[in-house]
Coordinates of C-alpha atoms in Angstrom, one line a residue:
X267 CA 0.0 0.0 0.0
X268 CA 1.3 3.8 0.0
X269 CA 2.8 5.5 2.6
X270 CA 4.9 9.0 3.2
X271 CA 8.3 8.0 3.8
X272 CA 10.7 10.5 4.6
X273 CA 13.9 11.0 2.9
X274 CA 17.5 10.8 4.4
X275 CA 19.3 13.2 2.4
X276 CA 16.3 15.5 1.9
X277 CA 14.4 15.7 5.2
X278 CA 11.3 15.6 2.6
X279 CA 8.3 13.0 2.7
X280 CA 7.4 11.3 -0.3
X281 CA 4.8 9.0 -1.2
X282 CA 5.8 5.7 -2.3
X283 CA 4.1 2.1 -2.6
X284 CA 5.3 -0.1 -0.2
X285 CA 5.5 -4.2 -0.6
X286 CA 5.9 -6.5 3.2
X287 CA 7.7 -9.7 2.2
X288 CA 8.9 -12.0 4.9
X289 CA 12.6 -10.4 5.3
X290 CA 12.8 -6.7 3.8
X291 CA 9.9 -4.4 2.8
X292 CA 10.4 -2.9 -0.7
X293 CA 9.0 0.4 -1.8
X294 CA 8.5 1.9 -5.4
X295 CA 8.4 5.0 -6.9
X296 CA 5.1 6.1 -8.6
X297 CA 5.9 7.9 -12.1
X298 CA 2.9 9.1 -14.7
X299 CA 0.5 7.1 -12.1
X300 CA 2.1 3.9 -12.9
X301 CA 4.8 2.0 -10.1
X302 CA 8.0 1.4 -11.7
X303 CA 9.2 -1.9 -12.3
X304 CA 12.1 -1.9 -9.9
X305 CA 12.0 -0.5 -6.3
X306 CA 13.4 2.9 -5.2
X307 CA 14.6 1.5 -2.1
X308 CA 14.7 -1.7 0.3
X309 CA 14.4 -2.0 4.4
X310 CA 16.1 -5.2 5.9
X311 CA 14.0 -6.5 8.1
X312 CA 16.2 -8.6 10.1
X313 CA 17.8 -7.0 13.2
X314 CA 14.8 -4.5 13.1
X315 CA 13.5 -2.7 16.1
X316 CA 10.1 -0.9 15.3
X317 CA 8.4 1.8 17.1
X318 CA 4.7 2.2 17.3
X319 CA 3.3 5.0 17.9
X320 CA 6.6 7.1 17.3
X321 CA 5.8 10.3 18.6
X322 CA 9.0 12.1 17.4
X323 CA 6.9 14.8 15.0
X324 CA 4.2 16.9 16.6
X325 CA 2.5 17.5 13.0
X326 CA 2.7 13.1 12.2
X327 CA 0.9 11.8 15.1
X328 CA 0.7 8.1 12.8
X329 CA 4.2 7.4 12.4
X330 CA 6.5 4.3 12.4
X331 CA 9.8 4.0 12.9
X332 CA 12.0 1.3 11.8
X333 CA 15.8 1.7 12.9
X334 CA 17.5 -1.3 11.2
X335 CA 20.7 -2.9 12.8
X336 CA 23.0 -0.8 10.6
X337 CA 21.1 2.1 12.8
X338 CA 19.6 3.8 9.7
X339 CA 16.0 5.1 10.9
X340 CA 12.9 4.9 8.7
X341 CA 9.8 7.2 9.3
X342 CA 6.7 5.9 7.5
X343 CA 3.4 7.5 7.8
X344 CA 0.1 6.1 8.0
X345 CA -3.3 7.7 7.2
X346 CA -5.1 6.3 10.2
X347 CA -4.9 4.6 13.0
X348 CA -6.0 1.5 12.2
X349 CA -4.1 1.4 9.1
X350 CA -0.6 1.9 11.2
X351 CA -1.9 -0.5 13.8
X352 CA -2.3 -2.9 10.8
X353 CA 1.2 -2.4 9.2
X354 CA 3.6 -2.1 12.8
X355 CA 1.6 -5.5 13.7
X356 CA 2.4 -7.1 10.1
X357 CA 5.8 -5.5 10.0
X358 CA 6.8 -6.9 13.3
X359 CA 5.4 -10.3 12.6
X360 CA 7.7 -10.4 9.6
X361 CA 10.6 -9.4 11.8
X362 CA 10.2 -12.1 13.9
X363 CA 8.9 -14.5 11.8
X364 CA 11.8 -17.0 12.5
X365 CA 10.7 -17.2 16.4
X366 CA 7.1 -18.4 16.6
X367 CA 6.3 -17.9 20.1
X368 CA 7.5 -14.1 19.7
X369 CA 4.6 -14.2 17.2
X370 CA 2.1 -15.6 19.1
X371 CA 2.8 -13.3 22.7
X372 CA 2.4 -10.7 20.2
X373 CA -0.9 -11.3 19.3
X374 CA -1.6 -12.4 22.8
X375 CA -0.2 -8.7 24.2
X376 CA -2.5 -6.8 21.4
X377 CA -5.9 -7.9 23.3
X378 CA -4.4 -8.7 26.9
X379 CA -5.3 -6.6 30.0
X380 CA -3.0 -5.8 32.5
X381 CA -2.5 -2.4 33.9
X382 CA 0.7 -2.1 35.6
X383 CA 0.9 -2.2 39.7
X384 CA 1.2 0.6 41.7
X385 CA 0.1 3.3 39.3
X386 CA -0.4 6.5 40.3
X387 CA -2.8 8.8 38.4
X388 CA -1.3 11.7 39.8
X389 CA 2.4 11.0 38.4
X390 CA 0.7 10.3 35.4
X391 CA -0.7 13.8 35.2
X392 CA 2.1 15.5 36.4
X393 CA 4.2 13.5 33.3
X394 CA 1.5 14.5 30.8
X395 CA 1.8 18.8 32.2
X396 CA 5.9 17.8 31.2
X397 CA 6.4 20.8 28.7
X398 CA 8.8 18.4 27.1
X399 CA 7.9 15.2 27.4
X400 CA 4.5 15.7 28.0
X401 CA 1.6 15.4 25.5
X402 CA 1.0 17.8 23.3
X403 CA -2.1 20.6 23.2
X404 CA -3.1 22.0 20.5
X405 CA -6.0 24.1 19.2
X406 CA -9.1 21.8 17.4
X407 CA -12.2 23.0 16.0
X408 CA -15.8 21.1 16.8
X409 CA -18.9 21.5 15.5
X410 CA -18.1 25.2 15.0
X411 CA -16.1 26.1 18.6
X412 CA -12.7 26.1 18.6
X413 CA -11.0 24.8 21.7
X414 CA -7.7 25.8 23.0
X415 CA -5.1 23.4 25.0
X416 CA -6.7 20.1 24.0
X417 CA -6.3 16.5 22.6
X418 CA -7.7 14.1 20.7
X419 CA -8.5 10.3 22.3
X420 CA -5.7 8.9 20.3
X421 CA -3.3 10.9 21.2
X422 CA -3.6 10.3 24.5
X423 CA -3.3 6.8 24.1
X424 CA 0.0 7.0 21.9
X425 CA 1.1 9.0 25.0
X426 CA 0.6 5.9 27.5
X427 CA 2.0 3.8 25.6
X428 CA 5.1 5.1 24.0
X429 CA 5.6 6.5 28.1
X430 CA 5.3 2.8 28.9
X431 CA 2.2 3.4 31.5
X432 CA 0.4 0.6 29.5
X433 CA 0.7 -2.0 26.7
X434 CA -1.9 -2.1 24.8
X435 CA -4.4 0.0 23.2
X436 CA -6.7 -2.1 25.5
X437 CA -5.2 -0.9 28.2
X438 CA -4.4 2.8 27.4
X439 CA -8.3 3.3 27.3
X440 CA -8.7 1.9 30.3
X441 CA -6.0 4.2 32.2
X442 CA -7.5 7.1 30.1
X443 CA -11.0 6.3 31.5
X444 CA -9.5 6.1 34.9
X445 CA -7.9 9.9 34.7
X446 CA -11.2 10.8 33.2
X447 CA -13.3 9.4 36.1
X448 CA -11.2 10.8 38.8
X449 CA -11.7 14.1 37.0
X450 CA -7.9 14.5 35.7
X451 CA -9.5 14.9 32.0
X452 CA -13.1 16.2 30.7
X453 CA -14.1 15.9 27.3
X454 CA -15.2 18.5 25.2
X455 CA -17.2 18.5 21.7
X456 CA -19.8 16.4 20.7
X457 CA -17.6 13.1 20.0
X458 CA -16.2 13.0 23.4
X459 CA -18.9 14.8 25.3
X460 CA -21.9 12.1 23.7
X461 CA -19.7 8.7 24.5
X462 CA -19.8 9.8 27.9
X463 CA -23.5 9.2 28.0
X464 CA -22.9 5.6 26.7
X465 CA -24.0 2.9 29.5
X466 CA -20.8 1.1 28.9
X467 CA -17.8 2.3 30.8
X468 CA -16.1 0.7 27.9
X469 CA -16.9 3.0 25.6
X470 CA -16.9 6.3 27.8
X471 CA -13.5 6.7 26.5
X472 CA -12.5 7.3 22.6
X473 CA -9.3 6.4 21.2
X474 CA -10.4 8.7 17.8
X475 CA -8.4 11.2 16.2
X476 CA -12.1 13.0 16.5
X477 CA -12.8 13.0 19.6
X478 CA -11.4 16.1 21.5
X479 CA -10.3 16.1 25.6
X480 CA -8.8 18.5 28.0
X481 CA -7.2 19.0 31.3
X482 CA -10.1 19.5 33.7
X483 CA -8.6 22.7 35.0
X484 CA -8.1 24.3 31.4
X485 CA -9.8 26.7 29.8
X486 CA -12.9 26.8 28.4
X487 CA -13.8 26.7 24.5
X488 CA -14.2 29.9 22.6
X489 CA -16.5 30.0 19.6
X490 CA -13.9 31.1 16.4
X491 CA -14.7 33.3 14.2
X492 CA -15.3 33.0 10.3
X493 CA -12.2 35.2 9.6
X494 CA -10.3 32.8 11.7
X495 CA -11.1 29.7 9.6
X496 CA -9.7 29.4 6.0
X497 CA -12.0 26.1 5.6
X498 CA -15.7 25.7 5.5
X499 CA -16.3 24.4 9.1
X500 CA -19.5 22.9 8.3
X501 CA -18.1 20.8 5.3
X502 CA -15.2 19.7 7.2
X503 CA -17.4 18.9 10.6
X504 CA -19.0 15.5 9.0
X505 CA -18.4 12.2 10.0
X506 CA -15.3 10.3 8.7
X507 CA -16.5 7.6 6.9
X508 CA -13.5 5.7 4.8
X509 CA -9.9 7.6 4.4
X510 CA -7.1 6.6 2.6
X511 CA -4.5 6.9 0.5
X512 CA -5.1 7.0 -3.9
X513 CA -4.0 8.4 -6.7
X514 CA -5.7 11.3 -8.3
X515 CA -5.3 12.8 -12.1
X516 CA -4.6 16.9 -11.9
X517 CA -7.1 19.0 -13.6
X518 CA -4.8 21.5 -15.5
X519 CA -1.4 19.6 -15.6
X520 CA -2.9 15.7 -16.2
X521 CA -0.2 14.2 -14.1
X522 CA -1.0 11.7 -11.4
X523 CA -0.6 12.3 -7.5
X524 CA -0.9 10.5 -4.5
X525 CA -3.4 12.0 -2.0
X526 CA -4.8 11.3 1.0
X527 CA -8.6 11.4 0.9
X528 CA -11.1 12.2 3.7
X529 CA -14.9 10.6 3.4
X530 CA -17.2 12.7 5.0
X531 CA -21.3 12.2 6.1
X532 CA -23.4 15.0 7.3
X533 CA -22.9 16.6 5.5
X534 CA -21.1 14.3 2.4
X535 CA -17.9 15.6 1.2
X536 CA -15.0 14.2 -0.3
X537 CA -11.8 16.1 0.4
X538 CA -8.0 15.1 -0.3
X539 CA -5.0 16.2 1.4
X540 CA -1.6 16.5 0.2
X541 CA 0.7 13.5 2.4
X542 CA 3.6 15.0 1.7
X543 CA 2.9 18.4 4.0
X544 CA 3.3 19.6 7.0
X545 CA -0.1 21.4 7.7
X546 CA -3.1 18.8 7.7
X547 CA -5.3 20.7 5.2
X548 CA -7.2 20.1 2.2
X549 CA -5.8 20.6 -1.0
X550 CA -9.2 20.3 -2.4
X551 CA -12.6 18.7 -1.9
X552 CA -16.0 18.8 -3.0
X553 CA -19.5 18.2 -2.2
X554 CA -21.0 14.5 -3.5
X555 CA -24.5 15.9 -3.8
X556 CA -25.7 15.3 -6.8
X557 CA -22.1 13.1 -7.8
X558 CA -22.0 10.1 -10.0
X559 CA -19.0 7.6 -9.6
X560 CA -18.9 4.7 -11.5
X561 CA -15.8 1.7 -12.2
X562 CA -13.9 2.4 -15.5
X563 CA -12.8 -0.9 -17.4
X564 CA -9.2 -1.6 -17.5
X565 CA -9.0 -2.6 -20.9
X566 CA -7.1 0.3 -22.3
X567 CA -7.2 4.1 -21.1
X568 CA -10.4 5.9 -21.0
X569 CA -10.8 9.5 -23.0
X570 CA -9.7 12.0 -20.6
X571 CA -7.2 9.9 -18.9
X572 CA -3.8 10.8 -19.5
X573 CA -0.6 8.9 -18.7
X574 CA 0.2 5.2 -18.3
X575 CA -2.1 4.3 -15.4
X576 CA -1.8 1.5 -13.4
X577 CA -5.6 0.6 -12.9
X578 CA -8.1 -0.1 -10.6
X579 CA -10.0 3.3 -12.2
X580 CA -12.8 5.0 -11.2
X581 CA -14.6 8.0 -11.8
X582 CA -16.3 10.8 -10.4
X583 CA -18.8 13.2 -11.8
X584 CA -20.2 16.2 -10.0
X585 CA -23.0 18.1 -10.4
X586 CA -21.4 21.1 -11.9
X587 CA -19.7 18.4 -14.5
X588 CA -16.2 18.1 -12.9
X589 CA -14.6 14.7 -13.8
X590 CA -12.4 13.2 -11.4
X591 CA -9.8 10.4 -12.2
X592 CA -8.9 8.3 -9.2
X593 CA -7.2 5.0 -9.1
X594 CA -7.4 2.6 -6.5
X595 CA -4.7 0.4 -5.6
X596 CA -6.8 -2.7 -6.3
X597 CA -9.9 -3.8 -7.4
X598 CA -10.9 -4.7 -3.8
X599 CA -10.3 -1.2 -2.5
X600 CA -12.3 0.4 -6.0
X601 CA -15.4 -1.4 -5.5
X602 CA -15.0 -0.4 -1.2
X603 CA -14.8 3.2 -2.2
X604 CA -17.3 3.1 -5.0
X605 CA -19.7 1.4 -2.3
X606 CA -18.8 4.3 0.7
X607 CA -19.1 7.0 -1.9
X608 CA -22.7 5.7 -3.8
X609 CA -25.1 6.4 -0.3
X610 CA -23.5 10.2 0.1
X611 CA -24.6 11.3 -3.7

């Protein structure tokens, strides 16, 4: 699959397509929207450490980090949380895949529970307040507000566990519920705030990127003004249905691009981000009212597709007759996105 991969002469991040076998991981470069024949670039697996979550960049809260035994460090960047959960558990399985029982006490750690003895909540707070090492607080806009000095649900649990307070996802929820129940933590905006409510304590807690949370004794939110936003809140405020990374066709220059694209409900939009920056904003979007998407064969190149595509095309159409060329990276993936996209239009 792709993945932004920075670069270790030019501290850059480029997207490149990425192929796990059992001792390296390959990765190709992605020319006229085609992957070349040969790859860019190999990781030996063997000797491998991997981190996960590596929170070394404030701006790339999905990252992996693979140092090999040589001590070169690779940063790869996922586009959600399940997705890096997905590779660092794959990834590691290869690296190990010579020791069997290393395998299986992985899988068994990934949905164990045990919180570590003598915790104390307090310490725990006073690590998180760290102005170094602590997590990071940032401003996040809800529903309209914008809220100053917060986090989001997975953040907070990348913070337990890279700080070694607990294990597993499993068990950073728990811990997080704890601080939340003994009033360390209050949520705030409507993610956070409604799970709450849920009857479950289970679920009180959210490890989403969505759902926003605070230090009790932090200010409260202030409602933003329009000038203050570059971005339509209200488009950009839906649900996240699907996200992930395709390649899109340019309007003016016809050359092909990996983005990152965001599924939206409530309303239904479909924006895509450029991977490769810094600042987690669209590059462009639009609404699906109104849209038709459809497969396109892949018997030879459709009229208005330029370039020597790889496949897996489909198309969207919107009402103001904009033609979007996307390509999925397999038929599996076209028909899911084609399926996520039909109920929105």
């Amino acid at each position: 699959g792709f993945l932004p991969l920075q670069g270790h002469v030019v501290r850059n991040w480029k997207v490149r397509w990425f192929v796990l076998l059992q001792d390296k991981l390959l990765y190709y470069k992605i020319e006229g929207g085609k992957k070349e024949p040969s790859p860019k670039g190999r990781i030996l697996l063997d000797g491998c450490t991997i981190t996960c979550p590596c929170l070394e960049y404030e701006n790339r809260p999905l990252l992996i980090k693979l140092k090999t035994k040589t001590n070169t460090d690779y940063f790869l960047e996922c586009c959600s949380r399940e997705e890096r959960d997905s590779w660092a558990l794959d990834i590691t399985g290869a690296i190990h895949a010579g020791h069997p029982v290393q395998v299986q006490e992985l899988h068994r750690m990934k949905n164990s529970f045990k919180l570590l003895e003598n915790i104390s909540l307090h310490d725990i707070v006073e690590r998180m307040y760290d102005s170094s090492t602590g997590i990071k607080l940032t401003r996040n806009l809800d529903q309209g507000n914008r809220y100053k000095e917060t986090f989001t649900g997975s953040a907070l649990v990348d913070w337990l566990i890279s700080n070694s307070f607990a294990v597993s996802r499993f068990e950073a929820v728990t811990l997080a519920s704890m601080l939340m129940d003994e009033n360390f933590i209050r949520p705030v905006g409507v993610r956070s705030t409604e799970a709450t409510r849920s009857s479950d304590p289970s679920e009180k807690f959210l490890d989403d990127s969505t759902a926003l949370y605070m230090f009790a004794e932090s200010s409260k939110k202030t409602t933003s003004s329009k000038e203050e936003v570059h971005f339509n809140i209200s488009e950009l405020s839906g649900k996240i249905v699907k996200q992930g990374f395709l390649v899109k066709q340019g309007h003016k220059r016809k050359n092909w691009k990996v983005r990152k694209f965001v599924l939206r409900a409530d309303p239904a939009f479909l924006h895509y981000y450029d991977p490769t920056k810094e600042e987690n904003k669209p590059v462009g979007g639009f609404s699906l009212r109104g849209c038709l998407v459809s497969a396109l064969e892949d018997n030879g190149v459709p009229a208005g597709v330029k370039g020597n595509v790889q496949g897996n095309l489909f198309k969207i159409i919107t009402k103001n007759d904009i033609h979007y060329y996307i390509q999925a990276s397999s038929k599996a993936e076209r028909v899911q996105w084609i399926e996520a996209i039909k109920p929105l239009t």
